[in-house]
C-alpha atoms as a PDB file:
ATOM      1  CA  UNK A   1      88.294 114.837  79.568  1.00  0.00           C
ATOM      2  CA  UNK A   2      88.381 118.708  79.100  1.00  0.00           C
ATOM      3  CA  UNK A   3      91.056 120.559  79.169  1.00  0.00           C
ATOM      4  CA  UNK A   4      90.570 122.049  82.263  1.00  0.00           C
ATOM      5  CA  UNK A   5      90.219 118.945  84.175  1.00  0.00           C
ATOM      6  CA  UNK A   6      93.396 117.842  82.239  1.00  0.00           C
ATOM      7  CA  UNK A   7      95.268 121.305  83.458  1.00  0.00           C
ATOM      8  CA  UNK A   8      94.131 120.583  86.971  1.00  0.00           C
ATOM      9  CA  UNK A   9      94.566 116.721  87.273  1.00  0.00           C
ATOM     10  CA  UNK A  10      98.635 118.312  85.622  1.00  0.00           C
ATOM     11  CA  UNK A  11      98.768 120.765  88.856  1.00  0.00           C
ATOM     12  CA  UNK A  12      97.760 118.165  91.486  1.00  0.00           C
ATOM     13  CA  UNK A  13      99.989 115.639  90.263  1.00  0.00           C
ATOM     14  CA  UNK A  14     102.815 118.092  90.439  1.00  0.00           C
ATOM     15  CA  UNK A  15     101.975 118.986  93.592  1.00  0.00           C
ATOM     16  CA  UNK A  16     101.826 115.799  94.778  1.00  0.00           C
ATOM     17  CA  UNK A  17     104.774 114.559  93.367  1.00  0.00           C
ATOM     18  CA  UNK A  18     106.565 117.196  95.679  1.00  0.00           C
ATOM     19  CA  UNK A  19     104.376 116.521  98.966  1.00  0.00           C
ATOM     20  CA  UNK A  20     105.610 112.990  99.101  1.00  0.00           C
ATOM     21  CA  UNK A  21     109.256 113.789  97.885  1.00  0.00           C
ATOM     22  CA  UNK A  22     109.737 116.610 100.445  1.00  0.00           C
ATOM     23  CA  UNK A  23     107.121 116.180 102.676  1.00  0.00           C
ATOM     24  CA  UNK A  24     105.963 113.099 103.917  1.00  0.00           C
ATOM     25  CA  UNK A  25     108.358 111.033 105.727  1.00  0.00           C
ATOM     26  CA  UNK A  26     106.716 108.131 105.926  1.00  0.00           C
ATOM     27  CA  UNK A  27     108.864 104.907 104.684  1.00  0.00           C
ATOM     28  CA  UNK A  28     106.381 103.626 102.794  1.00  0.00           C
ATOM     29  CA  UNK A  29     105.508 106.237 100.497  1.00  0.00           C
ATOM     30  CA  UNK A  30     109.220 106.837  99.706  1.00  0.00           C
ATOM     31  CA  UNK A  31     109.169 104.774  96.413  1.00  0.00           C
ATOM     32  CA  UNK A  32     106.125 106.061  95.621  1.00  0.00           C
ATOM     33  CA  UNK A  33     105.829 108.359  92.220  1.00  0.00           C
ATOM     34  CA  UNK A  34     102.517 110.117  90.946  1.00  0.00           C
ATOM     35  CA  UNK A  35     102.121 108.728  87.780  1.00  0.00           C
ATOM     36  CA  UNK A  36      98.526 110.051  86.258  1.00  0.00           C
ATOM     37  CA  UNK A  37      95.613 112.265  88.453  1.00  0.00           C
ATOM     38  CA  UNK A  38      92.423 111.411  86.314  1.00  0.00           C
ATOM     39  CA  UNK A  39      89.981 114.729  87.513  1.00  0.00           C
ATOM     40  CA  UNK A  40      86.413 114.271  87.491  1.00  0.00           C
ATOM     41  CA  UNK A  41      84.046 116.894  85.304  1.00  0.00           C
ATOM     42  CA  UNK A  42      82.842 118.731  88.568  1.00  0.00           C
ATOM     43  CA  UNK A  43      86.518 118.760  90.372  1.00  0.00           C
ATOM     44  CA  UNK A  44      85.127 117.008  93.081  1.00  0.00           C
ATOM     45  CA  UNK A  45      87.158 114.206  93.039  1.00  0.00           C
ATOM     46  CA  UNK A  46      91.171 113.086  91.863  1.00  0.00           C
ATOM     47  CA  UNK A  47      91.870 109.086  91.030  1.00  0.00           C
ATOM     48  CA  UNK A  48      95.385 109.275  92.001  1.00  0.00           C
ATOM     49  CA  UNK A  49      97.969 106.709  90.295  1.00  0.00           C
ATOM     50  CA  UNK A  50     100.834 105.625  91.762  1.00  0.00           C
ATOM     51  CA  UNK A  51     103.805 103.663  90.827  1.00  0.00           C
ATOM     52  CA  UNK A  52     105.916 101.952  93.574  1.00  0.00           C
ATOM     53  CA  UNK A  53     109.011 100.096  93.379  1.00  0.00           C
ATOM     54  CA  UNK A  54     109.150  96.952  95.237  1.00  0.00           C
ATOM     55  CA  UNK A  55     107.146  94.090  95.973  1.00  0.00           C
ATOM     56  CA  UNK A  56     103.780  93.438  95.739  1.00  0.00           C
ATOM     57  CA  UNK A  57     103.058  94.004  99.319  1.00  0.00           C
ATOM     58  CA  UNK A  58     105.264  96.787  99.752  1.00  0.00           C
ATOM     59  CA  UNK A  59     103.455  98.345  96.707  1.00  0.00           C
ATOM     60  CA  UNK A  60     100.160  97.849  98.827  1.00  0.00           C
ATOM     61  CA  UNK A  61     101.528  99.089 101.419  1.00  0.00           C
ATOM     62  CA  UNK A  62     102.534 102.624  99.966  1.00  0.00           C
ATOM     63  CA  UNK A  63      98.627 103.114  98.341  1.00  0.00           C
ATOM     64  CA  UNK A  64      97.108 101.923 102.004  1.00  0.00           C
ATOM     65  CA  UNK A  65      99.562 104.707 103.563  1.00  0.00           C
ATOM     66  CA  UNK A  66      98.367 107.419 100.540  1.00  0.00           C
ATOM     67  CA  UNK A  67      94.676 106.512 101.376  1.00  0.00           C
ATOM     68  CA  UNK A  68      95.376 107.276 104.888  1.00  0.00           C
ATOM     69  CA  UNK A  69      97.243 110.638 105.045  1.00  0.00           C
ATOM     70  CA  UNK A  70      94.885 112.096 101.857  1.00  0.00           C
ATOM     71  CA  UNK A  71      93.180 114.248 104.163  1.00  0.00           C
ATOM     72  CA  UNK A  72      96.625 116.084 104.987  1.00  0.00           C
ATOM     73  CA  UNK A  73      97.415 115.795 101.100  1.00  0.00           C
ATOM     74  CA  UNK A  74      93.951 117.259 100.199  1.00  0.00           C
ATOM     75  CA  UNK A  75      94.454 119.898 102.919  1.00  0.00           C
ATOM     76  CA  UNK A  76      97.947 120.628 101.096  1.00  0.00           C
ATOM     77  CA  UNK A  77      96.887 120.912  98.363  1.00  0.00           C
ATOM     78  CA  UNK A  78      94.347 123.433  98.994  1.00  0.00           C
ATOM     79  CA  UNK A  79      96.857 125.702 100.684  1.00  0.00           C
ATOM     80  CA  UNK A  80      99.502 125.200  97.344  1.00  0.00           C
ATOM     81  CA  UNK A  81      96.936 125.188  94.405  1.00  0.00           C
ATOM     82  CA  UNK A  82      93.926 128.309  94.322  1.00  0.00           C
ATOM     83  CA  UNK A  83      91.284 126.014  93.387  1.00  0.00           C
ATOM     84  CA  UNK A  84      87.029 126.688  94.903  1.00  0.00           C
ATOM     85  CA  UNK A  85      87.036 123.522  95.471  1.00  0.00           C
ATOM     86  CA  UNK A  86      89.641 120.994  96.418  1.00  0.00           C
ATOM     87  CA  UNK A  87      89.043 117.416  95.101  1.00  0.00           C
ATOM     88  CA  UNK A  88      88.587 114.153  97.377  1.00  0.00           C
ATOM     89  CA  UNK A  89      91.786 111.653  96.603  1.00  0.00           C
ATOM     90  CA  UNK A  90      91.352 108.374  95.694  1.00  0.00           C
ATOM     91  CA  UNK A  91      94.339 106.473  95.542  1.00  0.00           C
ATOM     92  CA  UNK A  92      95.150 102.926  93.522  1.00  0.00           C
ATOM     93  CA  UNK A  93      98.257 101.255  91.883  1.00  0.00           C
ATOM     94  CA  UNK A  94      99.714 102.150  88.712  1.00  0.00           C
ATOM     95  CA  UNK A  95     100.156  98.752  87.107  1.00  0.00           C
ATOM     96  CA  UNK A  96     101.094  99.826  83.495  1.00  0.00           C
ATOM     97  CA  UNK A  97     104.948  99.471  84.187  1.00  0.00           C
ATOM     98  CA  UNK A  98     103.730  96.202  85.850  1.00  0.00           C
ATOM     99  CA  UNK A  99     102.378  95.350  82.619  1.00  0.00           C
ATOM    100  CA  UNK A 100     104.951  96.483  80.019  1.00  0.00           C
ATOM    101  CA  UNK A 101     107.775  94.426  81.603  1.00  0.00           C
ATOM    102  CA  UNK A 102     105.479  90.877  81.379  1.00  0.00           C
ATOM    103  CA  UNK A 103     104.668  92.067  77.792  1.00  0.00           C
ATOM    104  CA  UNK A 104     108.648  92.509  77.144  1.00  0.00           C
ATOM    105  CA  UNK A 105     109.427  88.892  78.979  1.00  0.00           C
ATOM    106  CA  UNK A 106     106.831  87.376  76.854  1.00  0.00           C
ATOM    107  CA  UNK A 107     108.194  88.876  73.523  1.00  0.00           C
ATOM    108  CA  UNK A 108     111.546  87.935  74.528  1.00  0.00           C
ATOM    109  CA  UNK A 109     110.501  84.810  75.765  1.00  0.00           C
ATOM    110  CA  UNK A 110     109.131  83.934  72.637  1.00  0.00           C
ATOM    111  CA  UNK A 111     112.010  85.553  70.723  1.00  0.00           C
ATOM    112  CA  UNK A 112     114.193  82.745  72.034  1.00  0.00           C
ATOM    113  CA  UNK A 113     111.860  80.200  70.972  1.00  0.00           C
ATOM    114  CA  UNK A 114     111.799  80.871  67.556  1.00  0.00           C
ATOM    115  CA  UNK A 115     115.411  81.563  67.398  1.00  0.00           C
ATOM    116  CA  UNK A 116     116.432  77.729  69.239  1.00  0.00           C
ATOM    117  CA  UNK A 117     113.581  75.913  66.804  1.00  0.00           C
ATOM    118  CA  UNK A 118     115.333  77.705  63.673  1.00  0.00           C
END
C-alpha cells in the first residue's frame, strides 16, 4: 500500500466515522465504528471495516444497512473530501476484536487449567 492510498483510506475513514456519528440516524448503524478503509492502487474502490457492538445479527444488520446507504456515503464523501475520483464502498465486519477476546478466553481458560492441575 502507498502512501497515498494510506493518506486517503486515513481521510475517508475520518470522514466516515463522522457521517455515521452525526449523520445517519439510522438505529442500526449507531454502534457502528470505522475501524480500517483499505484503498485500492487506482482509488477506485474503499473496503470499509466496521466494528459493531452487539450480537451477531445485529452486527449483520449494521454492514447490510452500510451497504445500502453507500451511495449517500460515497456522495458525502465527495462533497467533504477534494478527491477526482470518489471510491465505490464496500462494506464487511471487522472481526479482529471478535478474535482477540476468544484468544484472551482461551489463554485464560487454559491459565486456570494449569493453575488447578498444579
Amino acid at each position: 500500500m502507498s502512501q497515498r492510498t494510506r493518506r486517503v483510506g486515513d481521510l475517508i475513514r475520518t470522514e466516515l466515522a463522522e457521517l455515521l456519528q452525526r449523520q445517519m440516524h439510522d438505529p442500526r448503524v449507531s454502534l457502528a465504528t470505522v475501524s480500517r478503509v483499505d484503498v485500492s492502487a487506482d482509488l477506485r474502490h474503499a473496503n470499509v471495516k466496521v466494528s459493531v457492538l452487539g450480537e451477531q445479527e445485529k452486527r449483520e444488520d449494521a454492514v447490510r444497512a452500510l451497504e445500502h446507504a453507500r451511495g449517500y456515503l460515497r456522495r458525502e464523501l465527495a462533497g467533504r473530501l477534494s478527491l477526482r475520483v470518489t471510491p465505490e464502498l464496500h462494506f464487511s465486519l471487522d472481526r479482529g476484536a471478535e478474535h482477540s477476546q476468544r484468544i484472551s478466553e482461551l489463554l485464560d481458560r487454559l491459565h486456570e487449567e494449569e493453575t488447578r492441575d498444579s
